[in-house]
XYZ file of C-alpha atoms in Angstrom:
656
model
C -8.022 45.380 -54.280
C -10.763 46.129 -51.748
C -11.405 42.393 -51.279
C -7.679 41.822 -50.602
C -7.690 44.584 -48.017
C -10.781 43.126 -46.359
C -9.124 39.693 -46.297
C -5.925 41.138 -44.752
C -7.956 43.039 -42.177
C -9.863 39.892 -41.256
C -6.612 37.931 -40.967
C -5.077 40.592 -38.737
C -8.193 40.609 -36.543
C -8.012 36.818 -36.291
C -4.347 36.954 -35.267
C -5.160 39.569 -32.667
C -8.033 37.465 -31.356
C -6.140 34.162 -31.101
C -3.989 35.047 -28.068
C -7.098 36.288 -26.254
C -8.782 32.907 -26.773
C -5.732 31.067 -25.440
C -5.472 33.491 -22.512
C -9.052 32.755 -21.497
C -8.281 29.080 -20.963
C -8.701 28.339 -17.256
C -6.581 25.892 -15.306
C -7.986 22.425 -14.834
C -8.585 21.154 -11.323
C -5.328 19.876 -9.795
C -5.111 16.191 -8.930
C -4.741 15.670 -5.191
C -5.748 12.947 -2.750
C -8.383 13.258 -1.452
C -10.051 14.994 -4.387
C -10.757 18.696 -4.011
C -14.356 19.558 -3.279
C -14.495 22.810 -5.282
C -12.097 24.396 -7.788
C -12.432 27.654 -9.698
C -9.667 27.738 -12.268
C -7.664 30.859 -12.918
C -5.156 31.608 -15.669
C -1.443 30.988 -15.454
C 0.763 29.783 -12.622
C 2.701 31.108 -9.671
C 6.278 30.005 -9.054
C 7.311 28.795 -5.617
C 11.051 28.906 -4.940
C 13.722 30.066 -2.523
C 12.458 33.655 -2.888
C 9.056 32.645 -1.490
C 8.172 33.458 2.105
C 5.613 31.671 4.283
C 3.973 34.334 6.412
C 1.570 34.358 9.343
C 0.059 36.905 11.705
C 2.469 38.025 14.385
C 1.787 36.297 17.684
C -0.146 33.387 16.169
C 1.832 30.464 17.597
C -0.271 27.814 15.863
C 0.235 29.337 12.432
C 3.941 29.778 13.075
C 4.247 26.091 13.964
C 2.383 25.014 10.828
C 4.445 27.420 8.711
C 7.703 25.966 9.987
C 6.486 22.409 9.347
C 5.399 23.445 5.845
C 8.811 25.023 5.161
C 10.617 21.922 6.456
C 8.494 19.745 4.172
C 9.290 21.910 1.155
C 13.010 21.601 1.860
C 12.703 17.834 2.390
C 10.776 17.279 -0.815
C 12.212 19.830 -3.217
C 15.595 20.820 -1.806
C 15.181 24.564 -1.401
C 14.601 26.666 1.709
C 11.854 29.230 2.140
C 11.773 31.922 4.788
C 9.164 31.799 7.551
C 8.168 35.179 8.942
C 5.409 37.109 10.683
C 3.797 39.792 8.545
C 1.824 40.309 5.358
C 2.258 38.414 2.118
C 4.009 40.063 -0.797
C 3.924 38.911 -4.395
C 4.961 35.269 -4.605
C 4.468 34.555 -0.884
C 2.240 32.031 0.921
C 0.149 33.226 3.879
C -1.486 31.063 6.534
C -4.345 32.385 8.653
C -7.360 31.452 10.751
C -10.573 32.860 9.268
C -14.120 32.023 10.328
C -16.283 30.228 7.785
C -19.192 28.135 9.072
C -19.494 26.259 5.775
C -16.043 24.714 6.176
C -16.541 23.081 9.583
C -13.661 21.885 11.744
C -11.393 20.624 8.940
C -12.301 22.577 5.823
C -10.068 25.214 4.251
C -9.802 27.677 1.366
C -6.788 28.394 -0.832
C -6.620 31.399 -3.123
C -3.771 31.056 -5.636
C -3.024 34.266 -7.517
C 0.013 36.520 -7.424
C 0.446 35.113 -3.941
C -1.117 32.160 -2.112
C -3.518 32.513 0.825
C -4.511 29.497 2.934
C -7.364 30.209 5.354
C -9.508 27.990 7.562
C -11.645 28.201 10.713
C -9.153 25.967 12.561
C -5.436 25.237 12.606
C -6.196 21.702 11.440
C -7.907 23.077 8.329
C -4.900 25.278 7.564
C -2.604 22.288 7.989
C -4.693 20.220 5.546
C -4.373 23.120 3.112
C -0.583 22.839 3.274
C -0.849 19.119 2.454
C -2.848 20.024 -0.642
C -0.209 22.528 -1.772
C 2.582 20.001 -1.237
C 0.798 17.397 -3.354
C 0.264 19.894 -6.187
C 3.899 20.983 -6.020
C 5.070 17.361 -5.960
C 3.502 16.865 -9.388
C 5.027 20.096 -10.734
C 8.710 19.696 -9.873
C 8.205 21.570 -6.607
C 7.968 24.846 -8.490
C 4.556 25.669 -9.954
C 1.034 26.142 -8.593
C -1.878 26.710 -11.001
C -3.800 29.883 -10.238
C -7.320 29.363 -8.980
C -9.457 29.050 -5.876
C -9.937 25.929 -3.733
C -12.713 25.314 -1.239
C -12.468 21.946 0.459
C -14.029 20.097 3.378
C -14.641 16.457 4.356
C -17.883 14.510 4.329
C -16.867 12.486 7.406
C -15.112 13.668 10.546
C -13.383 10.356 11.339
C -11.192 8.861 8.621
C -9.082 6.073 9.919
C -6.816 3.074 9.683
C -6.266 0.280 12.197
C -3.036 -1.711 12.435
C -2.724 -4.995 14.313
C 0.532 -4.702 16.252
C -0.443 -7.447 18.679
C 0.072 -10.473 16.446
C 3.001 -8.906 14.581
C 5.421 -6.491 16.190
C 5.500 -3.274 14.195
C 8.559 -1.141 15.066
C 7.885 2.292 16.535
C 9.744 3.898 13.610
C 7.192 2.376 11.222
C 4.325 3.750 13.320
C 5.925 7.197 13.304
C 6.258 7.042 9.523
C 2.612 6.021 9.292
C 1.506 9.076 11.244
C 3.093 11.266 8.555
C 1.867 8.995 5.756
C -1.731 9.176 6.962
C -1.533 12.915 7.522
C -0.337 13.520 3.958
C -3.663 12.088 2.765
C -5.742 13.854 5.452
C -6.491 10.603 7.309
C -6.947 11.629 10.930
C -7.508 8.472 13.006
C -4.857 5.819 13.689
C -6.015 2.906 15.845
C -3.194 0.784 17.251
C -4.250 -2.725 18.273
C -1.863 -3.440 21.152
C -2.594 -7.041 22.086
C -3.789 -10.220 20.414
C -2.918 -13.848 19.790
C -2.624 -16.363 16.985
C -5.035 -19.218 16.310
C -4.277 -22.360 18.270
C -4.930 -24.774 15.346
C -1.604 -23.664 13.858
C 0.210 -24.546 17.087
C -0.919 -28.104 17.821
C -4.114 -26.840 19.454
C -2.023 -25.889 22.459
C -2.745 -22.450 23.915
C 0.576 -22.429 25.730
C 2.433 -22.755 22.404
C 0.243 -20.214 20.619
C 1.962 -16.823 20.157
C 0.433 -13.872 21.978
C 1.657 -10.416 22.867
C 0.945 -7.194 24.723
C 3.102 -4.481 23.175
C 3.397 -1.837 25.900
C 5.917 -1.496 28.685
C 4.210 -2.181 32.018
C 5.454 -1.193 35.432
C 2.443 -2.702 37.195
C 3.003 -6.076 35.490
C 6.630 -6.140 34.204
C 6.513 -9.708 32.862
C 3.366 -9.012 30.866
C 5.183 -7.052 28.165
C 6.031 -8.982 24.984
C 9.659 -10.035 24.679
C 9.713 -10.145 20.877
C 9.065 -6.416 20.563
C 7.332 -3.692 22.558
C 6.979 0.063 22.984
C 8.291 1.879 26.011
C 5.892 4.316 27.609
C 8.073 7.181 26.445
C 8.093 5.889 22.865
C 4.322 5.600 22.861
C 3.863 9.055 24.378
C 6.274 10.537 21.826
C 4.363 8.800 19.027
C 1.161 10.490 20.170
C 2.893 13.858 20.459
C 4.144 13.482 16.887
C 0.611 12.569 15.780
C -0.741 15.710 17.422
C 1.673 17.800 15.342
C 0.308 16.144 12.198
C -3.358 16.352 13.292
C -3.729 12.580 13.532
C -5.459 11.097 16.559
C -3.986 7.892 17.999
C -6.609 5.541 19.415
C -4.841 2.920 21.547
C -6.679 -0.377 21.885
C -6.438 -2.922 24.679
C -8.618 -5.816 23.550
C -10.532 -7.633 26.283
C -12.148 -10.017 27.227
C -11.477 -12.130 24.092
C -8.219 -11.980 22.080
C -6.656 -11.899 25.545
C -4.237 -14.830 25.591
C -1.334 -12.523 26.514
C -3.177 -11.632 29.721
C -4.328 -15.149 30.614
C -0.830 -16.566 30.071
C 0.457 -13.951 32.496
C -2.391 -14.592 34.955
C -3.661 -18.145 34.312
C -6.215 -17.809 37.095
C -8.242 -15.305 35.019
C -8.410 -17.571 31.930
C -11.798 -19.015 31.056
C -11.985 -22.773 31.425
C -15.226 -22.938 29.457
C -14.662 -20.814 26.369
C -10.951 -21.041 25.658
C -7.820 -19.653 27.248
C -7.917 -16.585 24.994
C -11.148 -15.637 26.795
C -10.946 -14.011 30.215
C -13.169 -15.482 32.919
C -15.923 -12.923 33.398
C -17.267 -14.629 36.493
C -14.115 -13.972 38.548
C -13.524 -10.785 40.498
C -9.774 -11.145 39.815
C -10.449 -10.518 36.106
C -11.999 -7.140 36.835
C -9.190 -6.237 39.227
C -6.583 -7.039 36.597
C -8.349 -5.169 33.781
C -8.967 -2.139 35.995
C -5.301 -2.026 36.996
C -4.142 -2.427 33.397
C -6.189 0.510 32.131
C -5.312 2.543 35.215
C -1.610 2.286 34.432
C -2.036 4.005 31.067
C -4.863 6.413 31.914
C -4.080 7.802 35.359
C -2.456 11.117 36.211
C -2.130 14.530 34.637
C 0.202 13.189 31.915
C -1.189 9.734 31.085
C 0.443 7.310 28.660
C -2.767 7.392 26.579
C -2.860 11.107 25.748
C -5.793 11.279 23.313
C -9.478 11.734 23.941
C -10.492 8.191 22.956
C -9.548 4.641 23.990
C -10.752 1.395 22.418
C -11.632 -1.305 24.954
C -12.093 -4.194 22.512
C -15.094 -6.301 23.587
C -15.535 -8.402 20.441
C -15.907 -12.061 19.492
C -16.597 -13.435 22.957
C -18.637 -16.603 23.210
C -22.440 -16.298 23.327
C -22.989 -19.970 24.056
C -25.434 -19.460 26.906
C -27.532 -16.676 28.389
C -25.472 -16.376 31.556
C -22.259 -15.589 29.706
C -24.069 -13.185 27.350
C -25.386 -11.166 30.268
C -21.994 -11.246 31.952
C -20.310 -10.078 28.742
C -22.742 -7.177 28.465
C -22.036 -6.228 32.062
C -18.285 -6.409 31.427
C -18.606 -4.236 28.309
C -20.521 -1.625 30.278
C -17.850 -1.831 32.986
C -15.029 -1.158 30.489
C -16.870 1.755 28.900
C -17.403 3.418 32.263
C -13.851 2.578 33.313
C -12.224 4.672 30.570
C -14.850 7.380 30.986
C -13.767 7.682 34.614
C -10.440 8.965 33.297
C -12.098 11.509 31.020
C -11.847 9.475 27.798
C -14.491 8.611 25.230
C -14.935 4.862 24.924
C -14.667 3.086 21.574
C -15.572 -0.603 21.293
C -15.919 -3.247 18.611
C -19.579 -3.843 17.867
C -20.786 -7.101 19.445
C -24.150 -6.354 21.027
C -26.323 -8.188 18.499
C -24.185 -11.294 18.949
C -24.514 -10.673 22.688
C -28.152 -9.636 22.698
C -29.546 -9.595 26.201
C -31.187 -7.663 28.992
C -28.214 -6.201 30.857
C -27.927 -2.509 29.933
C -24.763 -1.282 28.216
C -24.077 2.446 28.142
C -24.586 3.972 24.686
C -24.541 7.731 25.210
C -21.290 9.233 23.864
C -19.965 5.740 23.005
C -18.569 4.850 19.569
C -18.885 1.348 18.133
C -16.736 0.174 15.253
C -19.320 -1.546 13.080
C -17.368 -4.405 11.515
C -19.729 -7.365 10.970
C -23.475 -6.934 11.029
C -24.349 -10.276 12.649
C -22.195 -9.134 15.571
C -23.768 -5.663 15.751
C -26.604 -4.665 13.422
C -25.795 -1.027 12.681
C -29.392 0.212 12.422
C -30.202 -1.340 15.796
C -27.047 0.096 17.364
C -28.063 3.551 16.109
C -31.521 3.099 17.673
C -29.824 2.238 20.947
C -27.921 5.543 20.785
C -24.450 4.514 19.656
C -22.311 6.444 17.193
C -20.644 4.286 14.555
C -17.390 4.023 12.661
C -17.985 2.037 9.479
C -15.405 -0.728 9.002
C -17.222 -3.602 7.221
C -14.959 -6.648 7.278
C -16.101 -8.022 3.923
C -14.939 -4.862 2.161
C -12.082 -3.232 4.070
C -10.162 -5.937 5.980
C -6.650 -6.759 4.786
C -5.197 -9.995 6.190
C -1.839 -10.441 4.428
C -1.298 -13.809 2.723
C -4.054 -15.475 4.741
C -6.228 -16.783 1.927
C -9.347 -15.080 3.303
C -10.661 -11.529 3.483
C -8.404 -9.408 1.241
C -4.700 -9.658 0.552
C -5.068 -6.365 -1.327
C -8.273 -4.344 -1.115
C -10.452 -4.127 -4.214
C -9.755 -0.417 -4.648
C -11.651 -0.165 -7.931
C -14.835 -1.435 -6.301
C -14.416 0.676 -3.182
C -13.710 3.831 -5.177
C -16.816 3.399 -7.307
C -19.233 1.932 -4.795
C -18.365 2.386 -1.103
C -18.653 5.159 1.440
C -18.916 4.937 5.258
C -22.690 5.003 4.786
C -22.461 1.379 3.574
C -21.969 -1.061 6.450
C -22.154 -4.655 5.300
C -25.591 -5.216 3.773
C -27.023 -1.992 5.216
C -26.960 1.331 3.365
C -27.689 4.568 5.208
C -28.088 8.139 4.037
C -24.832 9.896 3.262
C -23.403 11.834 6.215
C -25.820 10.161 8.617
C -25.393 12.052 11.906
C -24.686 8.827 13.807
C -22.086 7.514 11.335
C -19.009 9.497 12.261
C -16.772 8.071 9.561
C -14.946 4.994 8.372
C -11.789 2.942 8.747
C -9.954 0.094 7.116
C -7.719 -2.424 8.836
C -4.710 -4.692 8.575
C -4.983 -7.844 10.679
C -1.819 -9.921 11.071
C -3.701 -13.116 11.881
C -0.851 -15.523 11.136
C 2.317 -14.906 13.150
C 5.205 -16.700 11.503
C 3.933 -16.236 7.946
C 6.987 -14.295 6.734
C 5.120 -11.056 6.073
C 7.319 -7.989 6.540
C 6.399 -4.392 7.298
C 7.315 -3.613 3.705
C 4.814 -6.246 2.536
C 2.189 -4.585 4.702
C 2.952 -1.167 3.272
C 2.640 -2.334 -0.315
C -0.862 -3.499 0.582
C -1.780 -0.373 2.511
C -0.456 2.298 0.130
C -3.119 2.006 -2.614
C -5.798 1.363 0.000
C -4.863 4.473 1.994
C -5.081 6.653 -1.090
C -8.411 5.146 -2.122
C -10.006 5.258 1.313
C -8.837 8.836 1.827
C -10.934 9.833 -1.176
C -13.980 7.885 -0.089
C -14.102 9.312 3.424
C -13.334 12.916 2.469
C -14.908 13.477 -0.953
C -17.698 10.953 -0.440
C -20.021 9.137 -2.763
C -19.233 10.616 -6.168
C -15.618 11.572 -6.873
C -15.367 13.409 -10.184
C -12.165 11.698 -11.330
C -12.801 8.264 -12.922
C -11.025 5.444 -11.130
C -8.798 4.622 -14.103
C -7.442 8.196 -14.109
C -7.139 8.213 -10.329
C -5.280 4.898 -10.266
C -2.806 6.101 -12.888
C -2.214 9.507 -11.287
C -1.980 8.397 -7.642
C 1.399 6.644 -8.064
C 3.070 9.995 -8.723
C 2.466 10.962 -5.091
C 4.877 9.897 -2.362
C 4.161 8.368 1.019
C 4.768 11.738 2.676
C 7.443 14.454 2.626
C 10.816 12.708 2.821
C 9.312 9.228 3.121
C 9.685 6.272 0.798
C 8.722 3.494 3.186
C 9.005 0.610 0.747
C 11.516 1.969 -1.758
C 9.127 2.764 -4.606
C 10.634 4.227 -7.771
C 7.929 5.108 -10.258
C 8.407 6.555 -13.712
C 10.255 5.526 -16.829
C 13.775 5.578 -15.410
C 15.043 2.000 -15.568
C 18.487 2.179 -13.940
C 18.319 3.535 -10.386
C 21.932 3.042 -9.284
C 25.240 1.986 -10.825
C 28.709 1.534 -9.323
C 31.872 0.185 -10.933
C 33.009 -1.208 -7.585
C 31.537 -1.615 -4.099
C 33.937 -0.964 -1.244
C 33.307 -2.602 2.155
C 31.530 -0.198 4.490
C 30.523 2.314 1.792
C 27.082 3.949 1.813
C 24.590 4.736 -0.948
C 22.124 7.601 -1.206
C 19.401 5.085 -1.974
C 18.400 3.122 1.115
C 16.504 0.352 -0.687
C 14.799 -0.641 -3.918
C 11.198 -1.790 -3.706
C 9.327 -4.472 -5.579
C 9.782 -4.877 -9.308
C 13.576 -4.648 -9.161
C 16.690 -6.439 -10.337
C 20.034 -6.006 -8.553
C 23.026 -7.325 -10.494
C 26.705 -7.480 -9.482
C 29.881 -9.369 -10.312
C 31.631 -11.183 -7.494
C 35.075 -12.652 -7.083
C 34.390 -14.632 -3.942
C 36.656 -14.930 -0.923
C 36.143 -17.140 2.092
C 33.549 -15.274 4.168
C 32.530 -15.784 7.757
C 28.933 -16.828 8.276
C 26.769 -13.772 8.719
C 28.753 -11.652 6.253
C 26.536 -8.889 4.910
C 26.671 -7.600 1.346
C 24.183 -4.744 1.878
C 21.961 -3.618 4.740
C 19.303 -1.024 5.466
C 17.780 -0.054 8.804
C 15.740 -3.266 9.002
C 17.052 -5.676 6.345
C 20.275 -7.526 5.560
C 21.317 -9.314 2.408
C 24.046 -11.904 3.069
C 26.913 -13.124 0.969
C 27.060 -15.846 3.610
C 23.980 -16.296 5.774
C 24.430 -16.773 9.559
C 23.298 -20.414 9.637
C 24.597 -22.152 6.543
C 26.824 -19.772 4.575
C 24.383 -19.471 1.666
C 23.252 -16.362 -0.166
C 20.251 -15.121 1.778
C 18.464 -12.277 3.526
C 16.857 -11.409 6.831
C 14.055 -8.951 7.628
C 11.442 -8.698 10.386
C 13.005 -11.603 12.245
C 12.736 -13.978 9.282
C 15.802 -15.568 7.653
C 15.443 -16.773 4.074
C 18.215 -18.352 2.033
C 18.892 -19.563 -1.467
C 20.334 -23.001 -1.998
C 23.523 -21.493 -3.356
C 26.887 -20.933 -1.705
C 29.740 -18.939 -3.211
C 33.015 -20.888 -3.178
C 36.313 -19.078 -2.482
C 37.837 -17.994 -5.793
C 34.563 -18.339 -7.690
C 33.800 -15.632 -10.236
C 30.142 -15.105 -11.072
C 27.507 -12.598 -12.086
C 24.742 -12.603 -9.484
C 21.279 -11.122 -10.026
C 18.550 -10.859 -7.401
C 15.124 -10.009 -8.742
C 11.990 -9.464 -6.693
C 8.343 -8.473 -6.795
C 5.365 -8.668 -4.437
C 5.180 -12.454 -4.737
C 8.677 -13.897 -5.243
C 12.421 -13.359 -4.878
C 14.647 -14.916 -7.561
C 18.356 -15.761 -7.791
C 20.160 -15.795 -11.129
C 23.788 -16.928 -11.500
C 25.559 -16.127 -14.764
C 22.219 -15.386 -16.399
C 20.587 -18.657 -15.378
C 17.655 -18.850 -12.954
C 18.886 -20.927 -10.010
C 16.019 -20.623 -7.526
C 12.708 -18.861 -6.961
C 11.645 -18.201 -3.384
C 7.880 -18.057 -3.688
C 4.971 -18.416 -1.283
C 5.073 -21.727 0.574
C 2.054 -23.586 1.906
C 2.403 -25.060 5.397
C -0.214 -27.625 6.440
C -1.356 -28.327 9.983
C -3.664 -30.863 11.606
C -3.232 -33.530 8.920
C -3.915 -31.046 6.166
C -7.091 -29.573 7.658
C -5.535 -26.151 8.238
C -2.987 -24.345 6.136
C -0.887 -21.225 6.425
C 1.157 -19.455 3.772
C 4.774 -18.374 4.251
C 5.981 -15.369 2.210
C 9.617 -14.903 1.101
C 9.669 -11.454 -0.469
C 12.497 -8.932 -0.234
C 12.725 -5.170 -0.568
C 16.422 -5.100 -1.410
C 18.633 -3.120 1.022
C 21.268 -0.762 -0.385
C 22.051 1.768 2.315
C 25.341 0.346 3.564
C 27.803 -2.246 2.304
C 29.002 -4.860 4.769
C 32.553 -5.724 5.813
C 33.105 -8.444 3.236
C 36.369 -9.814 1.804
C 35.068 -10.636 -1.656
C 35.512 -8.294 -4.628
C 32.207 -6.775 -5.746
C 32.076 -4.897 -9.064
C 29.619 -3.708 -11.722
C 26.699 -3.100 -9.377
C 23.519 -2.213 -11.242
C 20.105 -1.591 -9.670
C 17.201 -1.571 -12.110
C 13.530 -0.777 -11.748
C 12.101 -3.972 -13.246
C 11.759 -7.620 -12.279
C 13.126 -10.405 -14.481
């Protein structure tokens, strides 16, 4: 009997003890991008909902602004409204406050998640980054739950950037605005916009006059200089920078001289070099300096300049070094450009070229940043000795050139995640957080105008790279999450609050949209479906005018009858692509369009009719080749004014 009692007592004690063991289990570190520096797990969760308030200290205008942005993001992402108010946090509330902490630096922050949530940082930027962290955690928890615990987070590198070539390919201002928010969501704080460039003449019969070139800003000094295939008004560009300031992203505008300057030499042929190519400006002519000085003056002068930020990139890369005279003149010109922007109170940024142009003429180095892109052009250790600060952007690792056949079409994110930090520049490795290496960047170069690449194609390349590079420039050399786990988890995060730039639909849901009938002019909640999709519909065709749209989005049209030939086809980014298939009046058919990151396919009545894949275009008797891409992110936002009968629409999240 006594043994039975002892057994029962032991069992009761075990049952009593079990909940205590479970209760002691601490929350695992939340997955966010970039990875959190420090996490102390608590127990349980806090619910965020419409009863939550975001509070700040009365009179703190910066915190109020961040609080209202945070509340707007919550509504955009999760559909509920939270109150924003001055005062103290109650149970379930989120407070935002400035609090000194030397360890955290300019961008670090702390978050204490308990019965309420407290975000503190030495600066408003740090507090803002804290709100991005909370949004990412909520995004993975149905917008409702935060795990209790304490976060301490700060970046390894102060400058974490991305450069986009808008010179060779016009990138609409709306895309740039979206990218400000996209970058900010991942705590990337530097957005360099490459405003002028030109194609390679070998793809245009070796004729500079036929070679595309562009300068993308409105100019009142030189009205005919501005590109006619797409440009930004001064107001648009100023507004872009103001938006970036709200999201703590710095815009670095770049005017690239004296090479990559065909847009300028076409406008002013007298300043074109006759010795080194028309895309080179003549550095031995006073008119060149007068033009360049006036160009920068237009965007830098006055109390409210067009270039609002503290830095401007002046280019100065890839100029000829054929003889000593031109090398010395190039060095003098580089020094001139650096001092030119400094005259307007800006810090000069330039592409590293001073090993390629090694010479005796002094070039200012104090308070000058070089983007270290290719060591034979600028050996980074030597540039540091000369006094320059560096941004690490090694071309062999972090250059994306879409569909070019060289550099990367998609970055090798696995390799970068496991092996790279800004301390690695080409074949040189420096100590982590070297005081002269301010950070890193990666870049998209649109080298081949006319290659069919769309902004959506660019984004599909940039999205995984942005997430990866955000980790490597914030968390540094040794992220704790293995790449395989990171790569699987990252797709659950969006571009930014309210943004789905390329129509991604992740998860197991296969059917995204269905409609028994499609009425002309109707609208769908879904704007577009991104790669790995199949769109199927039945059609009873009527005679349609050429240019009749089936569906459109803000930047894409899918035609029942394309504008040129009456075929099924689509247009985006100025490119028209068509299938060799025309619907006859009275024809009844089931049409399916299926697309991924390489091809767009047409099926009619279940049979594959045509695949639009990457084409190879040869130039110069086959010596040079360029690829032409025919991909489609399928538009769904609005139906066109068609006469045909469209039924049984089905949009699925897979590619045939």
